[in-house]
Short mmCIF file of C-alpha atoms and ligand atoms in Angstrom, two decimals:
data_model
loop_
_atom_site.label_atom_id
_atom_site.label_comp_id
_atom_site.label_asym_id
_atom_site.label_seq_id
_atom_site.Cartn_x
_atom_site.Cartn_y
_atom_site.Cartn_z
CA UNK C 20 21.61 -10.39 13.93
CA UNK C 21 22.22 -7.02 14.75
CA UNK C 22 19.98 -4.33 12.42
CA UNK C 23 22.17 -2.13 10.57
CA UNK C 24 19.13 0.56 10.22
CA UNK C 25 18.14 0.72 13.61
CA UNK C 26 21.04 -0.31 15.59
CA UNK C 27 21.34 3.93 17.46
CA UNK C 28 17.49 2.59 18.63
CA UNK C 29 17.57 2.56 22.13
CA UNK C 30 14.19 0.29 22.10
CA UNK C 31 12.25 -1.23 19.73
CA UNK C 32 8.94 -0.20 19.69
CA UNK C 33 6.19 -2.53 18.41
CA UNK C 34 4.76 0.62 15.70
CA UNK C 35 8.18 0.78 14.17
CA UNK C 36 7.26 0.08 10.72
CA UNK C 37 10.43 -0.69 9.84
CA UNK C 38 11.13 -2.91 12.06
CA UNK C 39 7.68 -4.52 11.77
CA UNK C 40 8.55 -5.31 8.21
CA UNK C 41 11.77 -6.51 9.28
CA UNK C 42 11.03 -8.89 11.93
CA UNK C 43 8.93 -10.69 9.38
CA UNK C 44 11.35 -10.43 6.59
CA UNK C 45 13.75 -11.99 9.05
CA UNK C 46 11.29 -14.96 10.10
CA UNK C 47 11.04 -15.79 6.13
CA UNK C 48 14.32 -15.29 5.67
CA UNK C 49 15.39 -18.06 8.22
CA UNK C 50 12.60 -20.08 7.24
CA UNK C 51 14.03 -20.02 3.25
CA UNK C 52 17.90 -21.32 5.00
CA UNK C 53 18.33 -17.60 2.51
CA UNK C 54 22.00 -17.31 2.02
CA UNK C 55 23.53 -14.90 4.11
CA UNK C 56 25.35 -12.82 1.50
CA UNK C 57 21.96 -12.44 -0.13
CA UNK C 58 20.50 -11.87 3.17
CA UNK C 59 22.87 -8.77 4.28
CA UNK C 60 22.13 -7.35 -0.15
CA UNK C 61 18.37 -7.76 0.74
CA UNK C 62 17.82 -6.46 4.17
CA UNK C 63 19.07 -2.89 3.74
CA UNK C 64 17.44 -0.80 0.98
CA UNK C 65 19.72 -0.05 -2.15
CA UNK C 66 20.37 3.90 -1.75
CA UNK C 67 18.47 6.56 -0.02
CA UNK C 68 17.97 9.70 -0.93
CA UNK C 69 17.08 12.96 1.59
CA UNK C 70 16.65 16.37 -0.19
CA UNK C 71 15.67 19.87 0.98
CA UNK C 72 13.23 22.00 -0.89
CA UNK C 73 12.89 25.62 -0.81
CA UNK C 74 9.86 26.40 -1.51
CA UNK C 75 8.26 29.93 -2.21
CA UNK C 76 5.13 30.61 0.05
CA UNK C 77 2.20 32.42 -0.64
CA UNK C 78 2.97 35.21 1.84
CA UNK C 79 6.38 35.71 0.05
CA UNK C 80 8.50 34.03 2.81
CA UNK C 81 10.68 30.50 1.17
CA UNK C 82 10.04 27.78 3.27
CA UNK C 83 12.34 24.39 3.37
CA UNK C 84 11.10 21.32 3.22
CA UNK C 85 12.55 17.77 3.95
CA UNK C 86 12.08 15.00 1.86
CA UNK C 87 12.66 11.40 0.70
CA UNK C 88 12.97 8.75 -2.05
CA UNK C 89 14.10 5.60 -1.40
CA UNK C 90 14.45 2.93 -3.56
CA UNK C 91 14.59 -0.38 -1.32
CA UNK C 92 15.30 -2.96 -4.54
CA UNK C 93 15.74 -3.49 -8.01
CA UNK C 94 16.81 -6.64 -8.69
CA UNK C 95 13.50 -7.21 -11.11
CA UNK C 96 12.88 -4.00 -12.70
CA UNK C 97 12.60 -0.13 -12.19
CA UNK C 98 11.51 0.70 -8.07
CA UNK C 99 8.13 1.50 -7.70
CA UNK C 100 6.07 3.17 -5.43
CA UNK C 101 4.19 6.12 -3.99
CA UNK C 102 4.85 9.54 -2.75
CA UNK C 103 3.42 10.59 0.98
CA UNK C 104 3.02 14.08 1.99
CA UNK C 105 2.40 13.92 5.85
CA UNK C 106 3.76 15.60 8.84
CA UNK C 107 4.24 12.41 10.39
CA UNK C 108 6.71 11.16 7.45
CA UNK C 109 9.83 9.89 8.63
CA UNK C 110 12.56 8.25 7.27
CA UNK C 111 12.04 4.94 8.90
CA UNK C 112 8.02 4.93 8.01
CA UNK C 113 9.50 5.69 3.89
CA UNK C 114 12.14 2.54 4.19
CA UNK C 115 9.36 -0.18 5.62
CA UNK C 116 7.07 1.47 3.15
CA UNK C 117 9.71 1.25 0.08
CA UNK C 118 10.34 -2.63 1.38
CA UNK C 119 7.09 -3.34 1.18
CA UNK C 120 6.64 -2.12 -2.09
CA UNK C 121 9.41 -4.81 -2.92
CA UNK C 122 7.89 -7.52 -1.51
CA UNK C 123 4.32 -6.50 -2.69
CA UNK C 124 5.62 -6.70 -6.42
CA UNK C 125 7.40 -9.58 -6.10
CA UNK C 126 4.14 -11.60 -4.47
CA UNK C 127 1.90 -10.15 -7.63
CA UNK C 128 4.66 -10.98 -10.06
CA UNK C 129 4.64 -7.47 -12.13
CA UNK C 130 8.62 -6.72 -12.74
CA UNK C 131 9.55 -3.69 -9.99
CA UNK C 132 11.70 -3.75 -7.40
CA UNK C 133 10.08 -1.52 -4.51
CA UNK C 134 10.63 2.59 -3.68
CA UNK C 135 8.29 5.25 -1.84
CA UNK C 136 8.79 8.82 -1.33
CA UNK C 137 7.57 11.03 1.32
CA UNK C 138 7.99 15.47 2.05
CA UNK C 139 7.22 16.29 5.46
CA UNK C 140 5.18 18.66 4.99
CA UNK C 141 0.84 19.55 5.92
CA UNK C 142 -0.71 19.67 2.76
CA UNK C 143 -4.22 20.64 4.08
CA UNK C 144 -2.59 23.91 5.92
CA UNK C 145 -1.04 24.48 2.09
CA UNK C 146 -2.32 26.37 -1.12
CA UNK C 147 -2.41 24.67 -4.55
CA UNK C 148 0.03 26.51 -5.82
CA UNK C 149 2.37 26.14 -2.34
CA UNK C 150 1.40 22.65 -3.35
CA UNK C 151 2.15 22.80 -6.79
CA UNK C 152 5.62 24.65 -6.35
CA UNK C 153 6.66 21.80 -3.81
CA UNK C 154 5.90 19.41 -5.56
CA UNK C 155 7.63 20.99 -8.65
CA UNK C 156 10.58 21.37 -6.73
CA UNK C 157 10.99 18.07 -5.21
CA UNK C 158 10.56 16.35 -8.82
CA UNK C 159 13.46 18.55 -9.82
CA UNK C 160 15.47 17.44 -7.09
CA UNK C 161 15.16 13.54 -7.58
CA UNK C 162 14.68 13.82 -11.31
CA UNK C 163 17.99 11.99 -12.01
CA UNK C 164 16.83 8.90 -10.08
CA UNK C 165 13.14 8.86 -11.42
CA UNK C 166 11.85 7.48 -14.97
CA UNK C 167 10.18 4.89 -16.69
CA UNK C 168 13.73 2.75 -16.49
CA UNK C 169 14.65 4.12 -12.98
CA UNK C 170 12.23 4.60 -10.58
CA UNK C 171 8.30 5.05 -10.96
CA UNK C 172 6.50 7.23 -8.70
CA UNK C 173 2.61 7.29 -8.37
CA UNK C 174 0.20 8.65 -5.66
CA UNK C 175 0.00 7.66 -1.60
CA UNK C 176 -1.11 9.69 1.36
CA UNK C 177 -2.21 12.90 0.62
CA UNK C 178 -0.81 12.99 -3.23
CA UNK C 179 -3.32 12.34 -6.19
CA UNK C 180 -3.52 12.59 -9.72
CA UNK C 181 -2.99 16.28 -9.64
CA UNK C 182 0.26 15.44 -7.74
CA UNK C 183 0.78 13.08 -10.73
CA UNK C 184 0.43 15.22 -13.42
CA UNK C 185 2.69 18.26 -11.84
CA UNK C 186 5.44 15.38 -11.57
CA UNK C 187 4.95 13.86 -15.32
CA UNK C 188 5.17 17.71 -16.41
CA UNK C 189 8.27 18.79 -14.97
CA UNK C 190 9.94 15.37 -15.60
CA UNK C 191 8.95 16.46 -19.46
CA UNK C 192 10.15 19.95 -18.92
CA UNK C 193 13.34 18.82 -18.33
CA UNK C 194 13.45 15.89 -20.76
CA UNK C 195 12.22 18.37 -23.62
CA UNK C 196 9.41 15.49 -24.53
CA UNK C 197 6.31 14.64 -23.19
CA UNK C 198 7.13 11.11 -20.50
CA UNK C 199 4.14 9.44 -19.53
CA UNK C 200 5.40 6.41 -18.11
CA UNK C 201 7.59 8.28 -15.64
CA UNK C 202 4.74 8.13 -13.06
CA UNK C 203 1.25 6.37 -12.54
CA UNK C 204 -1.95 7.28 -11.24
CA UNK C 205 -1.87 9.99 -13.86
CA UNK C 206 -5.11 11.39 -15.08
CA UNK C 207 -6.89 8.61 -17.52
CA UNK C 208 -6.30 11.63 -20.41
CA UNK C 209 -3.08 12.51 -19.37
CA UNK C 210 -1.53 8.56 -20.14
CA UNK C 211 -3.40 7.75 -16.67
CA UNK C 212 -5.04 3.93 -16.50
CA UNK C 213 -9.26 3.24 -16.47
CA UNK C 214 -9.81 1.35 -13.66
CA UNK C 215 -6.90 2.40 -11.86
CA UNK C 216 -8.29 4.70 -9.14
CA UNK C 217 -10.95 1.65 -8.26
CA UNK C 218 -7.82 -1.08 -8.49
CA UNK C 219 -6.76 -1.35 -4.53
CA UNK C 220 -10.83 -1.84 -3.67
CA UNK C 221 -11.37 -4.01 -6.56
CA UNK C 222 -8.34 -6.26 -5.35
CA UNK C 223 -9.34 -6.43 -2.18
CA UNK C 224 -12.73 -7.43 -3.54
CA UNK C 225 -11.34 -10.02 -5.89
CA UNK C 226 -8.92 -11.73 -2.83
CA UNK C 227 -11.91 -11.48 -0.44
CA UNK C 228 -13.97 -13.53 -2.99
CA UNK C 229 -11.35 -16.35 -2.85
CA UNK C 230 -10.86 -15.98 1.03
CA UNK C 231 -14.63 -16.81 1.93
CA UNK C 232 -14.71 -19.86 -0.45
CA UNK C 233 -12.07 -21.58 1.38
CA UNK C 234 -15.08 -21.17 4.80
CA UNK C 235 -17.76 -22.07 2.59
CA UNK C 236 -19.51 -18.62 2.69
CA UNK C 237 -21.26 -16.50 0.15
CA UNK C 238 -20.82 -12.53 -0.49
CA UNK C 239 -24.62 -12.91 0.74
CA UNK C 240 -24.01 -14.85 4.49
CA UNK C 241 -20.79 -12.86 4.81
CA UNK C 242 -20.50 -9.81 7.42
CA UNK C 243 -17.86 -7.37 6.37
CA UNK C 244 -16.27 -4.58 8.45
CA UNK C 245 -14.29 -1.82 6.80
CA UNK C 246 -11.98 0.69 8.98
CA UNK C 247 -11.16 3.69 6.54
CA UNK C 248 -13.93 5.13 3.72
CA UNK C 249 -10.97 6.46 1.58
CA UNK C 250 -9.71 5.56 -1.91
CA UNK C 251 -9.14 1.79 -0.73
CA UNK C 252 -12.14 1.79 2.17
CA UNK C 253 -14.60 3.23 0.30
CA UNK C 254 -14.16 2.05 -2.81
CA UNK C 255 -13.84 -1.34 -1.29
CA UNK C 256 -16.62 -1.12 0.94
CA UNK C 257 -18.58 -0.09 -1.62
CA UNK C 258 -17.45 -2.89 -4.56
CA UNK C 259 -18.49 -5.50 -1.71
CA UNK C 260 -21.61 -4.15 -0.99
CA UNK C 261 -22.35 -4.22 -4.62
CA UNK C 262 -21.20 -7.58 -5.19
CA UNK C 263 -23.89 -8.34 -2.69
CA UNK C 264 -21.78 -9.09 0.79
CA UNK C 265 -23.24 -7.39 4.37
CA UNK C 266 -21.00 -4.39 5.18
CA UNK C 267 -22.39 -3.79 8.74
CA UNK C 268 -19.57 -1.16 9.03
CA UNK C 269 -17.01 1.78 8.23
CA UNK C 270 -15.31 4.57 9.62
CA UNK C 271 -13.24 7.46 8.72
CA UNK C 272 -10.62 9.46 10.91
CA UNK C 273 -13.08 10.83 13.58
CA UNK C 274 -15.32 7.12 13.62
CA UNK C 275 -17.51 4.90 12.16
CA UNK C 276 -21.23 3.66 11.91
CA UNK C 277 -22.36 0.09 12.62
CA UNK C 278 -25.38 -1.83 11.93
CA UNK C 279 -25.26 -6.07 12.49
CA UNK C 280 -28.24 -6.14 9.80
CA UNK C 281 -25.91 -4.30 7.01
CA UNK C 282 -25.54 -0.98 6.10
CA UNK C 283 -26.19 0.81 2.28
CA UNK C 284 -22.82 1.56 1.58
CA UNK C 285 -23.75 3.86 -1.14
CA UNK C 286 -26.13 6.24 0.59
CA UNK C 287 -23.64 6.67 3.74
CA UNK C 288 -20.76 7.23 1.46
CA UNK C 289 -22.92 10.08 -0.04
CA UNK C 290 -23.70 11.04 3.59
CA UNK C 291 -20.37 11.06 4.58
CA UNK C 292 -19.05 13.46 1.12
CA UNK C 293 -22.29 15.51 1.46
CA UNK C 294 -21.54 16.41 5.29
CA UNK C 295 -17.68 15.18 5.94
CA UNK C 296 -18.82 13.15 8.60
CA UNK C 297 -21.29 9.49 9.09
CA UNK C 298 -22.81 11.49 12.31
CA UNK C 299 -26.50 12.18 11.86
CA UNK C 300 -26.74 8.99 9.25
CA UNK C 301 -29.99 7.51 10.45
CA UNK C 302 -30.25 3.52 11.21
CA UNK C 303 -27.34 2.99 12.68
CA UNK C 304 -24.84 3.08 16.23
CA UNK C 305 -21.71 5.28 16.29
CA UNK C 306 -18.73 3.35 17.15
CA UNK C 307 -15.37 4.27 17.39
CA UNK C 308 -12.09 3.21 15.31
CA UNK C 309 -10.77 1.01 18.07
CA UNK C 310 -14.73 -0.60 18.72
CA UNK C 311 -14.89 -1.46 14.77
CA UNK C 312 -11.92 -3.11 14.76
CA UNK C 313 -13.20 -5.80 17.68
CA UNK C 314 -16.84 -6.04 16.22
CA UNK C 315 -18.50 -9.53 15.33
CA UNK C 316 -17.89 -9.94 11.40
CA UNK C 317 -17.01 -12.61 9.09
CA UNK C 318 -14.16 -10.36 7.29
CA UNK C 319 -12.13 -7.42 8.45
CA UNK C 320 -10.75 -5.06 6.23
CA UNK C 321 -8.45 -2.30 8.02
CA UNK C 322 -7.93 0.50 5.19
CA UNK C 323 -6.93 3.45 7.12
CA UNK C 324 -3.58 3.86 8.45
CA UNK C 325 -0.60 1.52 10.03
CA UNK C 326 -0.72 0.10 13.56
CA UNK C 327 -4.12 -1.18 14.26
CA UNK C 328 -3.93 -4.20 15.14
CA UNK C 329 -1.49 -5.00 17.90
CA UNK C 330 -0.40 -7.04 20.66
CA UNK C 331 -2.81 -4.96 22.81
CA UNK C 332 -6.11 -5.85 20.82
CA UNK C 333 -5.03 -8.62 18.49
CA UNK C 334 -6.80 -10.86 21.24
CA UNK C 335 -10.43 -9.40 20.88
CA UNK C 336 -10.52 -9.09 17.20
CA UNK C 337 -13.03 -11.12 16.11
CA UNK C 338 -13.33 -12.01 12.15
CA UNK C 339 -12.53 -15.08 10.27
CA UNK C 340 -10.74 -13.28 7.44
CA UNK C 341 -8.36 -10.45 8.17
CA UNK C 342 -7.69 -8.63 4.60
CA UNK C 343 -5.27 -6.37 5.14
CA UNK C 344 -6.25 -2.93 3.05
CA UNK C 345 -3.52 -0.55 4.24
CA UNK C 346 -0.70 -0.82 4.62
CA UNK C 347 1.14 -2.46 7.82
CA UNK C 348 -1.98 -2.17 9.75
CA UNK C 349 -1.22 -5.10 11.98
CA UNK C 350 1.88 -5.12 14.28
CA UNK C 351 4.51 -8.26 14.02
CA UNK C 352 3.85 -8.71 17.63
CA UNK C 353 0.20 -9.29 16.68
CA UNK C 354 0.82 -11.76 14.02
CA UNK C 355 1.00 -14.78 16.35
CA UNK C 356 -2.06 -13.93 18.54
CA UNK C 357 -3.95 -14.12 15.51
CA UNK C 358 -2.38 -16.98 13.57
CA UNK C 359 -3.29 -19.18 17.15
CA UNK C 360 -6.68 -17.49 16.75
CA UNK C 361 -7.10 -19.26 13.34
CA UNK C 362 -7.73 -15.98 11.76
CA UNK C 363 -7.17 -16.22 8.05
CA UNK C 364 -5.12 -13.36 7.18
CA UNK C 365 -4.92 -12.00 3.67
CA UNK C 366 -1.30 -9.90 4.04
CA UNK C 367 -0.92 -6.29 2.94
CA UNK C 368 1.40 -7.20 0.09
CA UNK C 369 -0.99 -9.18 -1.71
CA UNK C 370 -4.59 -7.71 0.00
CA UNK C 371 -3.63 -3.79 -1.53
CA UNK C 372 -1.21 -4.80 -4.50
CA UNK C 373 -4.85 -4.15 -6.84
CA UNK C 374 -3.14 -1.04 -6.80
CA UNK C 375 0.09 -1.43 -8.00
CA UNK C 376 -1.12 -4.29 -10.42
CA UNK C 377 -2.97 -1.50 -12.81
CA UNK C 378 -0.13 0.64 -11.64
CA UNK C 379 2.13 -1.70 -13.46
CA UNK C 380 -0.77 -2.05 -16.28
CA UNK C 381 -0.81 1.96 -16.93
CA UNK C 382 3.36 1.99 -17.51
CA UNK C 383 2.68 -1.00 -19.83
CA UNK C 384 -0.02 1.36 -21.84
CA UNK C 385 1.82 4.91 -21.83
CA UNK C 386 5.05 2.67 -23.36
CA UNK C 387 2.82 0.96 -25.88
CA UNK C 388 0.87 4.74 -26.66
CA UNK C 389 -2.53 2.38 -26.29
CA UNK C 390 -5.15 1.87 -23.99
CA UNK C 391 -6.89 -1.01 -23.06
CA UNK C 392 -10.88 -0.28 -22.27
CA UNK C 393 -11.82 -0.49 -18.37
CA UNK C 394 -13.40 -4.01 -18.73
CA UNK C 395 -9.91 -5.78 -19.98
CA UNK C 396 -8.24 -3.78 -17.06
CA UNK C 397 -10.45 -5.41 -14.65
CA UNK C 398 -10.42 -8.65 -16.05
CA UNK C 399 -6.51 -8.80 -15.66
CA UNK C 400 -6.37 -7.41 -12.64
CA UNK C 401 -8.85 -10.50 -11.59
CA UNK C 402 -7.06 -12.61 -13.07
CA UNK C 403 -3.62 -11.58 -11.42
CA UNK C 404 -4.97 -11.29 -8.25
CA UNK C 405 -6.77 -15.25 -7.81
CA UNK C 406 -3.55 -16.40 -9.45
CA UNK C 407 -1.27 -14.63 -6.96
CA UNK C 408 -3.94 -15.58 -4.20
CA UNK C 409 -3.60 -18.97 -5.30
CA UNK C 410 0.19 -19.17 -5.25
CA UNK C 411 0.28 -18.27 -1.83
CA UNK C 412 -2.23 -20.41 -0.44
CA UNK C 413 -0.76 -23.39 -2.15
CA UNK C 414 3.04 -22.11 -0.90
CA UNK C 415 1.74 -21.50 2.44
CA UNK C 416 -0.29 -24.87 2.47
CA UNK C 417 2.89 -26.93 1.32
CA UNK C 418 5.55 -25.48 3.99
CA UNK C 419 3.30 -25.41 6.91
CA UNK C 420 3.31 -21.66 7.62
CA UNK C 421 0.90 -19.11 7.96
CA UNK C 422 -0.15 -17.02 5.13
CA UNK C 423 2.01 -13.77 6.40
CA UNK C 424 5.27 -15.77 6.47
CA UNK C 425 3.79 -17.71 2.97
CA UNK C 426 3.80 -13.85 1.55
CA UNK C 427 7.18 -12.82 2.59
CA UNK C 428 8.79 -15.94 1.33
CA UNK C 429 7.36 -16.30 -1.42
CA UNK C 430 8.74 -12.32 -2.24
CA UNK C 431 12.01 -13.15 -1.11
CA UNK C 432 12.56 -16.30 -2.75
CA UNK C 433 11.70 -14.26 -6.33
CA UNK C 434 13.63 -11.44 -5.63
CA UNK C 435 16.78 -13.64 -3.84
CA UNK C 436 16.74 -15.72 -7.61
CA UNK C 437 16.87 -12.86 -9.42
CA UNK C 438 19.71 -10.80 -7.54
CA UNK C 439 21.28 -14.31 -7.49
CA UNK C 440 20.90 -14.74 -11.34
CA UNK C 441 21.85 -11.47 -12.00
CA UNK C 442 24.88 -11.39 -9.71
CA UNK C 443 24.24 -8.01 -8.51
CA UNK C 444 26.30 -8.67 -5.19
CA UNK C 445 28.94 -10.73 -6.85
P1 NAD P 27 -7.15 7.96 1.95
O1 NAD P 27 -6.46 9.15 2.48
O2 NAD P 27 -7.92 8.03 0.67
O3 NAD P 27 -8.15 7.37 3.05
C1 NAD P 27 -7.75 7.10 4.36
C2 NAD P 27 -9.00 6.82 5.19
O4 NAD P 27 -8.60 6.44 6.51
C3 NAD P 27 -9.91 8.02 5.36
O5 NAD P 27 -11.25 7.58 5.45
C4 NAD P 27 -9.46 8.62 6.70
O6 NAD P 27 -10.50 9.37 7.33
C5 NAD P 27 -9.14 7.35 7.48
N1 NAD P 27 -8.14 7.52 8.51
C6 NAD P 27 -7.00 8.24 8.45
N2 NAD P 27 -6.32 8.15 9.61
C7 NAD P 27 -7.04 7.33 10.40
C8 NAD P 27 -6.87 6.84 11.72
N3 NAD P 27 -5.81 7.18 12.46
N4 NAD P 27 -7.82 6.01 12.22
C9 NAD P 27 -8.89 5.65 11.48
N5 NAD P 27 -9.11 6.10 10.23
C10 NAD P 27 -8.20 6.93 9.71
O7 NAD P 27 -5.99 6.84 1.85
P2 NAD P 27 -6.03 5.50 0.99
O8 NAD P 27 -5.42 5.74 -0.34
O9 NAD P 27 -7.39 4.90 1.12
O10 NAD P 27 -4.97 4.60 1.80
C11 NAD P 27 -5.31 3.93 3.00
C12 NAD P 27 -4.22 2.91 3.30
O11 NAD P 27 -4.09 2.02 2.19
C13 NAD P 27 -2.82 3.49 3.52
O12 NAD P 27 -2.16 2.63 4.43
C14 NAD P 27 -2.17 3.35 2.14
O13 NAD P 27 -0.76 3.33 2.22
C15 NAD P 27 -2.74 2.02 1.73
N6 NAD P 27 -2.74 1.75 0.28
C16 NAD P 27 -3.34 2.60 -0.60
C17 NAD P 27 -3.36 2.28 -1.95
C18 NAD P 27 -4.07 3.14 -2.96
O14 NAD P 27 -4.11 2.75 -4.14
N7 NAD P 27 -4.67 4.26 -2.57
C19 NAD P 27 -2.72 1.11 -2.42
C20 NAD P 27 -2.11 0.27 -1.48
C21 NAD P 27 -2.14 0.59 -0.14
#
């Protein structure tokens, strides 16, 4: 069927992300016989929003900035997901990313439908307070589509809890009372979650943990590589290590460091803040992002960026587990190369959704005004993510499919009942 989003595309290219998430959301759709009026509600996000932001520089000159919020579903609650700043946002990368967000919810079972935002714009070429101003700005120009009912934002590329916290305060300007809920990843005393900015790692941790038992391996006799040493890389790099599993690499942007023996996670990740680079850390051989990515390990974990796994390496990558840390980092055209492989792959939508899981726990705390201590955080996050590992081994296990497809129909099956019991499209 014809793709109402990308029909003007004169080709499809295999690192459209849109289209990556849509060929698979079209394979589960067909595989769940999905009815077709649900179908044509589903596949196309529920409104878009583009807005231009003047924005008062430094030297004096007002510069405009494009941006984006679109909120893909919400069927099972208020949209939710992050904001990018990025030169390289587009409007196709924010409508795979907003699906995902969709799906990802629906797979961990917290009650959002799915959004993300995105201002094209290069934050490290910009001053706080250009920052600040922008960011200001942009809040003001969606604020009638954001809010703890609506649509709740919270940090992604290049945004943070400062980001968070400019947001929450003009939201409040304008609402003429303080809103905590209207965003997450706040700062923990500005309504923010404990344990939130360690979720993503600590889920990936948690769904690794299940992963290996199903090959009969311990943290201790399991090699882990790790592309990406940022807030899901490192931290997950370094909650493995400490659970006791062999991290023989990592990388950031410019490379990473490799040693078959293991590597102390800790000390390089000091190394790498210390110096902004792994070069000169002693021990081990410099390999690039590409040469990580097709090293001998027991479990894989791409946290970087989109794309990195594709029909042109999918063949050479060599792990058992595949736990996908970022977000899209393998290609639909690479799904089938590994699924013939016999590589277990843990999906984005469940591998990262750590993240989105406290996410969901901090909006429940800044609407009941009280905060849960960092040890019950974890322990529900745990317990969220072996449950919703669980339910898609055993839906995977009972259809016959592989765990990708399991992922995406188990999302659209949840959010099809819902739209269907609500009668949205009727
Ligand atoms: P980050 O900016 O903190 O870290 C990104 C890391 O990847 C850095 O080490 C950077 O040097 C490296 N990197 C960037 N571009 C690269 C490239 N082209 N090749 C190799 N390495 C590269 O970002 P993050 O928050 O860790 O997010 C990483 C991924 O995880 C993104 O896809 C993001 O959407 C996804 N994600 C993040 C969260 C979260 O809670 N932060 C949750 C779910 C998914």
């Amino acid at each position: 069927m014809p793709n109402p989003m990308v029909d003007d595309a004169k080709e499809i290219r295999e690192d459209n992300p849109f289209e990556s998430m849509m060929s698979r959301f079209d394979r589960a759709a067909q595989m769940l016989d999905l009815d077709p009026d649900l179908y044509a509600v589903m596949r196309v996000p529920n409104r878009e929003l583009k807005v231009y932001i003047p924005v008062k520089m430094d030297s004096g000159r007002i510069e405009i900035f494009e941006g984006y919020r679109v909120q893909h579903n919400v069927a099972r609650g208020p949209a939710k997901g992050g904001i990018r700043y990025s030169p390289d946002v587009t409007i196709d990368e924010v409508r795979a990313l907003a699906a995902w967000m969709t799906w990802k919810c629906a797979v961990v079972n917290v009650p959002f439908g799915g959004a993300k935002g995105g201002v094209i714009c290069d934050p490290l070429q910009m001053s706080m307070g250009e920052l600040e101003r922008m960011t200001r700005r942009y809040t003001a120009e969606i604020l009638d589509f954001i809010g703890p009912e609506k649509d709740v934002p919270a940090p992604d590329m290049n945004t943070n809890e400062q980001t968070m916290a400019w947001i929450m305060d003009t939201y409040s300007m304008h609402a003429r009372h303080t809103v905590t809920a209207v965003v997450t990843g706040k700062p923990i005393d500005l309504g923010g979650s404990s344990g939130r900015r360690e979720a993503t790692g600590r889920g990936i941790l948690f769904v690794v943990n299940e992963a290996i038992k199903r090959f009969k391996m311990t943290p201790q006799s399991t090699k882990v590589a790790v592309q990406g040493s940022g807030n899901v890389g490192g931290i997950g790099a370094r909650l493995l290590y400490d659970a006791g599993y062999k991290v023989v690499a990592v990388s950031d942007v410019h490379g990473g460091i490799y040693n078959p023996n293991g590597i102390d996670i800790p000390a390089a990740l000091d190394h790498l803040e210390a110096t902004r680079s792994f070069e000169g850390f002693p021990g081990v051989e410099f390999v690039t992002n590409s040469q990580l990515l097709e090293l001998e390990c027991d479990v894989l974990v791409p946290a970087a960026t989109e794309n990195q796994i594709t029909s042109h390496n999918a063949e050479r990558i060599k792990c058992k587990v595949l736990a996908e840390g970022a977000n899209g980092p393998t290609t639909a055209a690479a799904d089938e190369i590994l699924h013939r492989k016999g590589i277990f792959v843990i999906p984005d939508i469940l591998a990262n959704a750590g993240g989105v899981t406290v996410s969901y726990f901090e909006w429940v705390q800044d609407r009941m005004g009280y905060f849960w201590g960092e040890d019950v955080v974890n322990q529900r996050l745990q317990d969220k993510m072996v449950a919703s590992f669980n339910d898609l081994c055993r839906y995977a296990d009972s259809r016959s499919v592989d765990t990708r497809t399991a992922a995406y129909m188990l999302a659209i099956d949840r959010v099809a009942y819902d739209t269907r019991m609500r009668g949205i499209y009727a």
